PDB file of C-alpha atoms in Angstrom:
ATOM      1  CA  MET Q1432     -21.549  16.159  21.084  1.00  0.00           C
ATOM      2  CA  ILE Q1433     -18.509  16.192  18.782  1.00  0.00           C
ATOM      3  CA  LYS Q1434     -16.161  16.652  21.769  1.00  0.00           C
ATOM      4  CA  PHE Q1435     -17.693  13.619  23.447  1.00  0.00           C
ATOM      5  CA  PHE Q1436     -17.325  11.641  20.207  1.00  0.00           C
ATOM      6  CA  LYS Q1437     -13.653  12.632  20.028  1.00  0.00           C
ATOM      7  CA  LEU Q1438     -13.134  11.422  23.603  1.00  0.00           C
ATOM      8  CA  ILE Q1439     -14.935   8.136  22.937  1.00  0.00           C
ATOM      9  CA  ALA Q1440     -12.973   7.632  19.690  1.00  0.00           C
ATOM     10  CA  THR Q1441      -9.722   8.050  21.602  1.00  0.00           C
ATOM     11  CA  LEU Q1442     -10.777   5.742  24.424  1.00  0.00           C
ATOM     12  CA  GLU Q1443     -12.110   3.145  21.966  1.00  0.00           C
ATOM     13  CA  GLY Q1444      -8.812   3.214  20.066  1.00  0.00           C
ATOM     14  CA  ILE Q1445      -6.800   2.825  23.269  1.00  0.00           C
ATOM     15  CA  SER Q1446      -9.009  -0.036  24.474  1.00  0.00           C
ATOM     16  CA  LEU Q1447      -8.579  -1.855  21.147  1.00  0.00           C
ATOM     17  CA  LEU Q1448      -4.797  -1.508  21.384  1.00  0.00           C
ATOM     18  CA  LEU Q1449      -4.809  -2.705  24.995  1.00  0.00           C
ATOM     19  CA  LEU Q1450      -6.947  -5.676  24.027  1.00  0.00           C
ATOM     20  CA  PHE Q1451      -4.811  -6.717  21.049  1.00  0.00           C
ATOM     21  CA  PHE Q1452      -1.335  -5.896  22.325  1.00  0.00           C
ATOM     22  CA  VAL Q1453      -1.553  -6.359  26.096  1.00  0.00           C
ATOM     23  CA  ALA Q1454      -4.518  -8.433  27.249  1.00  0.00           C
ATOM     24  CA  MET Q1455      -4.498 -11.077  24.511  1.00  0.00           C
ATOM     25  CA  PRO Q1456      -0.737 -11.760  24.727  1.00  0.00           C
ATOM     26  CA  ILE Q1457      -1.063 -12.075  28.516  1.00  0.00           C
ATOM     27  CA  LYS Q1458      -3.898 -14.536  28.002  1.00  0.00           C
ATOM     28  CA  TYR Q1459      -2.159 -16.711  25.429  1.00  0.00           C
ATOM     29  CA  ILE Q1460       1.484 -16.436  26.498  1.00  0.00           C
ATOM     30  CA  PHE Q1461       1.085 -16.416  30.283  1.00  0.00           C
ATOM     31  CA  GLU Q1462      -2.288 -18.178  30.429  1.00  0.00           C
ATOM     32  CA  HIS Q1463      -3.995 -15.445  32.467  1.00  0.00           C
ATOM     33  CA  PRO Q1464      -7.348 -14.748  30.765  1.00  0.00           C
ATOM     34  CA  LEU Q1465      -8.789 -12.336  33.328  1.00  0.00           C
ATOM     35  CA  MET Q1466      -7.437  -9.180  31.681  1.00  0.00           C
ATOM     36  CA  VAL Q1467      -9.147 -10.064  28.385  1.00  0.00           C
ATOM     37  CA  LYS Q1468     -12.437 -10.292  30.251  1.00  0.00           C
ATOM     38  CA  TYR Q1469     -12.211  -6.777  31.695  1.00  0.00           C
ATOM     39  CA  VAL Q1470     -10.469  -5.013  28.815  1.00  0.00           C
ATOM     40  CA  GLY Q1471     -12.761  -6.797  26.362  1.00  0.00           C
ATOM     41  CA  TRP Q1472     -15.839  -5.716  28.296  1.00  0.00           C
ATOM     42  CA  ALA Q1473     -14.656  -2.092  28.411  1.00  0.00           C
ATOM     43  CA  HIS Q1474     -13.771  -2.160  24.721  1.00  0.00           C
ATOM     44  CA  GLY Q1475     -17.163  -3.626  23.831  1.00  0.00           C
ATOM     45  CA  LEU Q1476     -18.972  -0.884  25.723  1.00  0.00           C
ATOM     46  CA  LEU Q1477     -16.827   1.843  24.146  1.00  0.00           C
ATOM     47  CA  PHE Q1478     -17.320   0.283  20.694  1.00  0.00           C
ATOM     48  CA  ILE Q1479     -21.106   0.385  21.062  1.00  0.00           C
ATOM     49  CA  ILE Q1480     -21.026   3.997  22.265  1.00  0.00           C
ATOM     50  CA  TYR Q1481     -18.737   4.916  19.352  1.00  0.00           C
ATOM     51  CA  ILE Q1482     -21.080   3.344  16.767  1.00  0.00           C
ATOM     52  CA  VAL Q1483     -24.171   4.966  18.300  1.00  0.00           C
ATOM     53  CA  LEU Q1484     -22.491   8.386  18.439  1.00  0.00           C
ATOM     54  CA  ALA Q1485     -21.274   8.093  14.841  1.00  0.00           C
ATOM     55  CA  THR Q1486     -24.817   7.236  13.760  1.00  0.00           C
ATOM     56  CA  VAL Q1487     -26.262  10.196  15.666  1.00  0.00           C
ATOM     57  CA  LEU Q1488     -23.582  12.550  14.318  1.00  0.00           C
ATOM     58  CA  LYS Q1489     -23.993  11.478  10.673  1.00  0.00           C
ATOM     59  CA  PRO Q1490     -26.953  13.785   9.947  1.00  0.00           C
ATOM     60  CA  GLN Q1491     -25.768  16.521  12.331  1.00  0.00           C
ATOM     61  CA  GLU Q1492     -22.348  16.746  10.693  1.00  0.00           C
ATOM     62  CA  ARG Q1493     -23.749  16.065   7.206  1.00  0.00           C
ATOM     63  CA  TRP Q1494     -21.399  13.148   6.626  1.00  0.00           C
ATOM     64  CA  ASN Q1495     -21.905  11.422   3.303  1.00  0.00           C
ATOM     65  CA  PHE Q1496     -22.080   7.629   3.201  1.00  0.00           C
ATOM     66  CA  LYS Q1497     -18.356   7.264   2.430  1.00  0.00           C
ATOM     67  CA  THR Q1498     -17.327   9.363   5.437  1.00  0.00           C
ATOM     68  CA  TYR Q1499     -19.761   7.567   7.722  1.00  0.00           C
ATOM     69  CA  PHE Q1500     -18.554   4.182   6.455  1.00  0.00           C
ATOM     70  CA  LEU Q1501     -14.896   5.127   7.041  1.00  0.00           C
ATOM     71  CA  VAL Q1502     -15.717   6.328  10.569  1.00  0.00           C
ATOM     72  CA  LEU Q1503     -17.365   2.969  11.291  1.00  0.00           C
ATOM     73  CA  ILE Q1504     -14.511   0.961   9.754  1.00  0.00           C
ATOM     74  CA  ALA Q1505     -11.976   2.970  11.791  1.00  0.00           C
ATOM     75  CA  SER Q1506     -13.344   1.355  14.939  1.00  0.00           C
ATOM     76  CA  LEU Q1507     -12.238  -2.076  13.709  1.00  0.00           C
ATOM     77  CA  ILE Q1508      -8.609  -1.356  12.789  1.00  0.00           C
ATOM     78  CA  PRO Q1509      -5.879  -0.671  15.363  1.00  0.00           C
ATOM     79  CA  PHE Q1510      -4.728   2.988  15.289  1.00  0.00           C
ATOM     80  CA  ALA Q1511      -7.445   3.921  12.742  1.00  0.00           C
ATOM     81  CA  THR Q1512      -9.604   5.868  15.195  1.00  0.00           C
ATOM     82  CA  PHE Q1513      -6.629   8.143  15.882  1.00  0.00           C
ATOM     83  CA  VAL Q1514      -6.108   8.751  12.150  1.00  0.00           C
ATOM     84  CA  MET Q1515      -9.833   9.288  11.584  1.00  0.00           C
ATOM     85  CA  GLU Q1516     -10.021  11.710  14.469  1.00  0.00           C
ATOM     86  CA  ALA Q1517      -7.026  13.706  13.233  1.00  0.00           C
ATOM     87  CA  LYS Q1518      -8.261  13.949   9.635  1.00  0.00           C
ATOM     88  CA  LEU Q1519     -12.004  14.274  10.118  1.00  0.00           C
ATOM     89  CA  LEU Q1520     -12.163  16.436  13.202  1.00  0.00           C
ATOM     90  CA  LYS Q1521      -9.032  18.592  12.994  1.00  0.00           C
ATOM     91  CA  ASN Q1522     -10.809  21.595  11.424  1.00  0.00           C
ATOM     92  CA  HIS Q1523     -14.119  21.208  13.224  1.00  0.00           C
ATOM     93  CA  PRO Q1524     -15.271  24.637  14.518  1.00  0.00           C
ATOM     94  CA  ASP Q1525     -16.527  23.236  17.853  1.00  0.00           C
ATOM     95  CA  LEU Q1526     -13.057  21.901  18.664  1.00  0.00           C
ATOM     96  CA  LYS Q1527     -11.153  25.155  18.170  1.00  0.00           C
ATOM     97  CA  SER Q1528      -9.655  26.660  21.312  1.00  0.00           C
TER      98      SER Q1528
END
């Protein structure tokens, strides 16, 4: 499950960056809103999966409230899911090769 969470965290982070730095400028600068619709939909779906997975993993990984809260907040800040993933999951035994 932790590998799937890592994948979703990465995809959620990428979708947030695409939404903020590609789709929204295209919408407001070039007046083409269609990309926001599709990227926003994908990001919304990934965001929900990320939150659900974090909630399921909280007891499995024995995250305290602070860690869980930081994982949730990371989904709202550009680049934060990448930082969270690197710090929180880098020494996880299930992710060792």
